[in-house]
Amino acid sequence: MARRLDYSARYPLHSTKELYAALSNRDYWHARMAEMQKYAPGNEVAQFEADDSGISVELHHILTREMLPEIAQAVMRKDMVITRKESYEPFDAEETEGKYSASIPAGPGSLGGTIRLFPTDTGCTLRYSSVAKVFIPMVGPRLEQLMLVNLVDLFRAEAEFTVQWLDENLSVR
């Protein structure tokens, strides 16, 4: 049985147009991955495209086996290489939607979901609706929960970085 989780990253004082512009910027993604190297040294932007048809980005996160919790080390015999793909539709008025997935070669499950960028009274919100599924009897539910808890930590760190990046890189509001 899959586990689900919604997470909302709020960006007060920033519009959806500003956030979408950041997501459309190659420099933003490279700066974000450089920041995420504080948590795992093997983070990189593998692919990036932004044009009139939307945004597509592929990220690689490498977690050494020693960084993994014991329950995950029991399943993973090598370093964990996570390929994360995000895509966003073209920006339409004040909202857009997207999707993401994260995969591990020969991994025992799946993680992915939808993304929705929308305005709020004080700025904008990027909402992730995630689904985690691990196909291992007995430990599957514990690993699913672990994945989602760590995902919230990752989304929170990315949102904090994004607010800082927006504050530092927007010349005109």
PDB file of C-alpha atoms in Angstrom:
ATOM      1  CA  MET A   1       0.000   0.000   0.000  1.00  0.00           C
ATOM      2  CA  ALA A   2       1.465   3.357  -1.028  1.00  0.00           C
ATOM      3  CA  ARG A   3       1.870   6.297   1.339  1.00  0.00           C
ATOM      4  CA  ARG A   4       0.926   9.830   0.348  1.00  0.00           C
ATOM      5  CA  LEU A   5       2.070  13.217   1.553  1.00  0.00           C
ATOM      6  CA  ASP A   6       1.377  16.834   0.616  1.00  0.00           C
ATOM      7  CA  TYR A   7       3.988  19.485   1.302  1.00  0.00           C
ATOM      8  CA  SER A   8       3.574  23.209   0.654  1.00  0.00           C
ATOM      9  CA  ALA A   9       6.564  25.482   0.268  1.00  0.00           C
ATOM     10  CA  ARG A  10       5.418  29.055   0.837  1.00  0.00           C
ATOM     11  CA  TYR A  11       7.159  32.031  -0.710  1.00  0.00           C
ATOM     12  CA  PRO A  12       5.888  35.165   1.007  1.00  0.00           C
ATOM     13  CA  LEU A  13       6.552  38.402  -0.829  1.00  0.00           C
ATOM     14  CA  HIS A  14       7.321  36.563  -4.083  1.00  0.00           C
ATOM     15  CA  SER A  15       4.912  36.149  -6.986  1.00  0.00           C
ATOM     16  CA  THR A  16       4.342  33.027  -9.035  1.00  0.00           C
ATOM     17  CA  LYS A  17       5.926  34.844 -11.966  1.00  0.00           C
ATOM     18  CA  GLU A  18       9.119  35.441  -9.953  1.00  0.00           C
ATOM     19  CA  LEU A  19       9.314  31.838  -8.771  1.00  0.00           C
ATOM     20  CA  TYR A  20       8.649  30.472 -12.252  1.00  0.00           C
ATOM     21  CA  ALA A  21      11.389  32.757 -13.602  1.00  0.00           C
ATOM     22  CA  ALA A  22      13.804  31.246 -11.052  1.00  0.00           C
ATOM     23  CA  LEU A  23      12.770  27.707 -12.029  1.00  0.00           C
ATOM     24  CA  SER A  24      13.417  28.702 -15.671  1.00  0.00           C
ATOM     25  CA  ASN A  25      16.951  29.852 -14.862  1.00  0.00           C
ATOM     26  CA  ARG A  26      19.872  27.438 -15.306  1.00  0.00           C
ATOM     27  CA  ASP A  27      21.968  29.422 -12.800  1.00  0.00           C
ATOM     28  CA  TYR A  28      19.295  28.917 -10.132  1.00  0.00           C
ATOM     29  CA  TRP A  29      19.423  25.113 -10.500  1.00  0.00           C
ATOM     30  CA  HIS A  30      23.225  25.007 -10.413  1.00  0.00           C
ATOM     31  CA  ALA A  31      23.301  27.246  -7.332  1.00  0.00           C
ATOM     32  CA  ARG A  32      20.624  25.108  -5.655  1.00  0.00           C
ATOM     33  CA  MET A  33      22.533  21.897  -6.289  1.00  0.00           C
ATOM     34  CA  ALA A  34      25.745  23.506  -5.019  1.00  0.00           C
ATOM     35  CA  GLU A  35      23.878  24.392  -1.809  1.00  0.00           C
ATOM     36  CA  MET A  36      22.505  20.851  -1.515  1.00  0.00           C
ATOM     37  CA  GLN A  37      26.085  19.516  -1.628  1.00  0.00           C
ATOM     38  CA  LYS A  38      26.261  20.527   2.039  1.00  0.00           C
ATOM     39  CA  TYR A  39      23.984  17.548   2.722  1.00  0.00           C
ATOM     40  CA  ALA A  40      25.252  15.092   0.102  1.00  0.00           C
ATOM     41  CA  PRO A  41      28.419  15.718  -1.916  1.00  0.00           C
ATOM     42  CA  GLY A  42      27.264  14.073  -5.141  1.00  0.00           C
ATOM     43  CA  ASN A  43      24.493  16.468  -6.198  1.00  0.00           C
ATOM     44  CA  GLU A  44      24.481  17.776  -9.776  1.00  0.00           C
ATOM     45  CA  VAL A  45      22.275  19.084 -12.558  1.00  0.00           C
ATOM     46  CA  ALA A  46      22.360  16.406 -15.255  1.00  0.00           C
ATOM     47  CA  GLN A  47      19.990  18.076 -17.723  1.00  0.00           C
ATOM     48  CA  PHE A  48      18.116  21.371 -17.965  1.00  0.00           C
ATOM     49  CA  GLU A  49      15.754  22.823 -20.572  1.00  0.00           C
ATOM     50  CA  ALA A  50      13.467  25.831 -20.384  1.00  0.00           C
ATOM     51  CA  ASP A  51      11.549  27.231 -23.330  1.00  0.00           C
ATOM     52  CA  ASP A  52       8.013  28.131 -24.406  1.00  0.00           C
ATOM     53  CA  SER A  53       6.878  24.543 -23.833  1.00  0.00           C
ATOM     54  CA  GLY A  54       7.876  24.576 -20.149  1.00  0.00           C
ATOM     55  CA  ILE A  55      10.727  23.487 -17.913  1.00  0.00           C
ATOM     56  CA  SER A  56      12.454  20.115 -17.656  1.00  0.00           C
ATOM     57  CA  VAL A  57      15.274  19.349 -15.249  1.00  0.00           C
ATOM     58  CA  GLU A  58      17.077  16.165 -14.237  1.00  0.00           C
ATOM     59  CA  LEU A  59      19.030  16.105 -11.006  1.00  0.00           C
ATOM     60  CA  HIS A  60      21.346  13.447  -9.594  1.00  0.00           C
ATOM     61  CA  HIS A  61      21.636  12.991  -5.844  1.00  0.00           C
ATOM     62  CA  ILE A  62      24.247  10.543  -4.564  1.00  0.00           C
ATOM     63  CA  LEU A  63      24.010   9.344  -0.969  1.00  0.00           C
ATOM     64  CA  THR A  64      26.855   7.179   0.239  1.00  0.00           C
ATOM     65  CA  ARG A  65      25.754   3.936   1.859  1.00  0.00           C
ATOM     66  CA  GLU A  66      27.107   5.177   5.196  1.00  0.00           C
ATOM     67  CA  MET A  67      24.724   8.156   5.057  1.00  0.00           C
ATOM     68  CA  LEU A  68      21.681   5.878   4.851  1.00  0.00           C
ATOM     69  CA  PRO A  69      19.681   4.753   7.901  1.00  0.00           C
ATOM     70  CA  GLU A  70      20.286   1.152   9.007  1.00  0.00           C
ATOM     71  CA  ILE A  71      16.989  -0.073   7.576  1.00  0.00           C
ATOM     72  CA  ALA A  72      17.936   1.344   4.160  1.00  0.00           C
ATOM     73  CA  GLN A  73      21.472  -0.082   4.392  1.00  0.00           C
ATOM     74  CA  ALA A  74      19.912  -3.522   4.819  1.00  0.00           C
ATOM     75  CA  VAL A  75      18.303  -3.145   1.387  1.00  0.00           C
ATOM     76  CA  MET A  76      20.916  -1.018  -0.427  1.00  0.00           C
ATOM     77  CA  ARG A  77      24.322  -2.666  -0.791  1.00  0.00           C
ATOM     78  CA  LYS A  78      25.933   0.280  -2.626  1.00  0.00           C
ATOM     79  CA  ASP A  79      25.748   4.047  -2.610  1.00  0.00           C
ATOM     80  CA  MET A  80      22.271   5.297  -3.461  1.00  0.00           C
ATOM     81  CA  VAL A  81      22.104   7.193  -6.755  1.00  0.00           C
ATOM     82  CA  ILE A  82      18.800   9.021  -7.045  1.00  0.00           C
ATOM     83  CA  THR A  83      17.723  10.448 -10.387  1.00  0.00           C
ATOM     84  CA  ARG A  84      15.118  13.144  -9.867  1.00  0.00           C
ATOM     85  CA  LYS A  85      13.176  14.596 -12.755  1.00  0.00           C
ATOM     86  CA  GLU A  86      10.960  17.659 -12.546  1.00  0.00           C
ATOM     87  CA  SER A  87       8.899  19.207 -15.293  1.00  0.00           C
ATOM     88  CA  TYR A  88       6.643  22.239 -15.349  1.00  0.00           C
ATOM     89  CA  GLU A  89       4.066  23.269 -17.901  1.00  0.00           C
ATOM     90  CA  PRO A  90       4.342  26.694 -19.521  1.00  0.00           C
ATOM     91  CA  PHE A  91       3.474  29.553 -17.187  1.00  0.00           C
ATOM     92  CA  ASP A  92      -0.173  30.487 -17.705  1.00  0.00           C
ATOM     93  CA  ALA A  93      -1.406  33.723 -16.137  1.00  0.00           C
ATOM     94  CA  GLU A  94      -0.572  33.109 -12.465  1.00  0.00           C
ATOM     95  CA  GLU A  95      -0.411  29.321 -12.086  1.00  0.00           C
ATOM     96  CA  THR A  96       1.277  26.265 -13.477  1.00  0.00           C
ATOM     97  CA  GLU A  97       1.449  22.575 -12.773  1.00  0.00           C
ATOM     98  CA  GLY A  98       4.155  20.004 -13.062  1.00  0.00           C
ATOM     99  CA  LYS A  99       5.274  16.582 -11.987  1.00  0.00           C
ATOM    100  CA  TYR A 100       8.306  14.954 -10.490  1.00  0.00           C
ATOM    101  CA  SER A 101       9.748  11.495 -10.034  1.00  0.00           C
ATOM    102  CA  ALA A 102      12.712  10.060  -8.205  1.00  0.00           C
ATOM    103  CA  SER A 103      14.218   6.728  -9.127  1.00  0.00           C
ATOM    104  CA  ILE A 104      17.022   4.489  -7.946  1.00  0.00           C
ATOM    105  CA  PRO A 105      18.544   1.884 -10.316  1.00  0.00           C
ATOM    106  CA  ALA A 106      17.240  -1.512  -9.242  1.00  0.00           C
ATOM    107  CA  GLY A 107      15.451   0.294  -6.431  1.00  0.00           C
ATOM    108  CA  PRO A 108      12.714  -1.539  -4.593  1.00  0.00           C
ATOM    109  CA  GLY A 109      10.029   1.088  -5.088  1.00  0.00           C
ATOM    110  CA  SER A 110       8.883   4.357  -6.564  1.00  0.00           C
ATOM    111  CA  LEU A 111       8.522   7.983  -5.533  1.00  0.00           C
ATOM    112  CA  GLY A 112       6.858  10.763  -7.455  1.00  0.00           C
ATOM    113  CA  GLY A 113       3.986  13.123  -7.628  1.00  0.00           C
ATOM    114  CA  THR A 114       2.569  16.372  -8.860  1.00  0.00           C
ATOM    115  CA  ILE A 115       3.606  19.980  -8.342  1.00  0.00           C
ATOM    116  CA  ARG A 116       1.317  22.987  -8.374  1.00  0.00           C
ATOM    117  CA  LEU A 117       2.467  26.625  -8.307  1.00  0.00           C
ATOM    118  CA  PHE A 118      -0.274  29.093  -7.366  1.00  0.00           C
ATOM    119  CA  PRO A 119      -0.658  32.606  -5.923  1.00  0.00           C
ATOM    120  CA  THR A 120      -1.631  33.384  -2.336  1.00  0.00           C
ATOM    121  CA  ASP A 121      -2.594  36.613  -0.584  1.00  0.00           C
ATOM    122  CA  THR A 122       0.988  37.151   0.592  1.00  0.00           C
ATOM    123  CA  GLY A 123       2.999  35.644  -2.258  1.00  0.00           C
ATOM    124  CA  CYS A 124       2.864  32.155  -3.736  1.00  0.00           C
ATOM    125  CA  THR A 125       2.967  28.473  -2.847  1.00  0.00           C
ATOM    126  CA  LEU A 126       4.593  25.473  -4.504  1.00  0.00           C
ATOM    127  CA  ARG A 127       2.642  22.371  -3.415  1.00  0.00           C
ATOM    128  CA  TYR A 128       4.063  18.872  -3.837  1.00  0.00           C
ATOM    129  CA  SER A 129       1.662  15.923  -3.676  1.00  0.00           C
ATOM    130  CA  SER A 130       3.849  12.841  -3.299  1.00  0.00           C
ATOM    131  CA  VAL A 131       3.310   9.090  -3.414  1.00  0.00           C
ATOM    132  CA  ALA A 132       5.913   6.603  -2.109  1.00  0.00           C
ATOM    133  CA  LYS A 133       5.695   2.861  -2.705  1.00  0.00           C
ATOM    134  CA  VAL A 134       8.211   0.203  -1.644  1.00  0.00           C
ATOM    135  CA  PHE A 135       7.702  -3.352  -2.900  1.00  0.00           C
ATOM    136  CA  ILE A 136       9.330  -5.233  -0.003  1.00  0.00           C
ATOM    137  CA  PRO A 137       7.072  -7.159   2.370  1.00  0.00           C
ATOM    138  CA  MET A 138       7.320  -6.314   6.065  1.00  0.00           C
ATOM    139  CA  VAL A 139       9.728  -3.338   5.769  1.00  0.00           C
ATOM    140  CA  GLY A 140       7.979  -1.581   2.868  1.00  0.00           C
ATOM    141  CA  PRO A 141       5.731   0.648   4.999  1.00  0.00           C
ATOM    142  CA  ARG A 142       8.650   1.706   7.234  1.00  0.00           C
ATOM    143  CA  LEU A 143      10.798   2.568   4.199  1.00  0.00           C
ATOM    144  CA  GLU A 144       7.923   4.489   2.594  1.00  0.00           C
ATOM    145  CA  GLN A 145       7.514   6.569   5.740  1.00  0.00           C
ATOM    146  CA  LEU A 146      11.258   7.140   5.934  1.00  0.00           C
ATOM    147  CA  MET A 147      11.319   8.289   2.296  1.00  0.00           C
ATOM    148  CA  LEU A 148       8.517  10.786   2.883  1.00  0.00           C
ATOM    149  CA  VAL A 149      10.043  12.192   6.086  1.00  0.00           C
ATOM    150  CA  ASN A 150      13.363  12.727   4.308  1.00  0.00           C
ATOM    151  CA  LEU A 151      11.545  14.213   1.326  1.00  0.00           C
ATOM    152  CA  VAL A 152       9.950  16.855   3.565  1.00  0.00           C
ATOM    153  CA  ASP A 153      13.405  17.746   4.903  1.00  0.00           C
ATOM    154  CA  LEU A 154      14.710  18.058   1.336  1.00  0.00           C
ATOM    155  CA  PHE A 155      11.757  20.186   0.164  1.00  0.00           C
ATOM    156  CA  ARG A 156      12.159  22.442   3.216  1.00  0.00           C
ATOM    157  CA  ALA A 157      15.890  22.964   2.578  1.00  0.00           C
ATOM    158  CA  GLU A 158      15.239  23.658  -1.122  1.00  0.00           C
ATOM    159  CA  ALA A 159      12.515  26.174  -0.261  1.00  0.00           C
ATOM    160  CA  GLU A 160      14.794  27.992   2.196  1.00  0.00           C
ATOM    161  CA  PHE A 161      17.480  28.203  -0.465  1.00  0.00           C
ATOM    162  CA  THR A 162      14.964  29.396  -3.067  1.00  0.00           C
ATOM    163  CA  VAL A 163      13.721  32.255  -0.873  1.00  0.00           C
ATOM    164  CA  GLN A 164      17.311  33.342  -0.336  1.00  0.00           C
ATOM    165  CA  TRP A 165      18.094  33.055  -4.055  1.00  0.00           C
ATOM    166  CA  LEU A 166      15.000  35.078  -4.974  1.00  0.00           C
ATOM    167  CA  ASP A 167      15.888  37.775  -2.435  1.00  0.00           C
ATOM    168  CA  GLU A 168      19.445  38.032  -3.766  1.00  0.00           C
ATOM    169  CA  ASN A 169      18.744  37.754  -7.496  1.00  0.00           C
ATOM    170  CA  LEU A 170      15.632  39.782  -8.141  1.00  0.00           C
ATOM    171  CA  SER A 171      16.614  43.218  -9.251  1.00  0.00           C
ATOM    172  CA  VAL A 172      13.095  44.614  -9.668  1.00  0.00           C
ATOM    173  CA  ARG A 173       9.901  43.679  -7.912  1.00  0.00           C
TER     174      ARG A 173
END
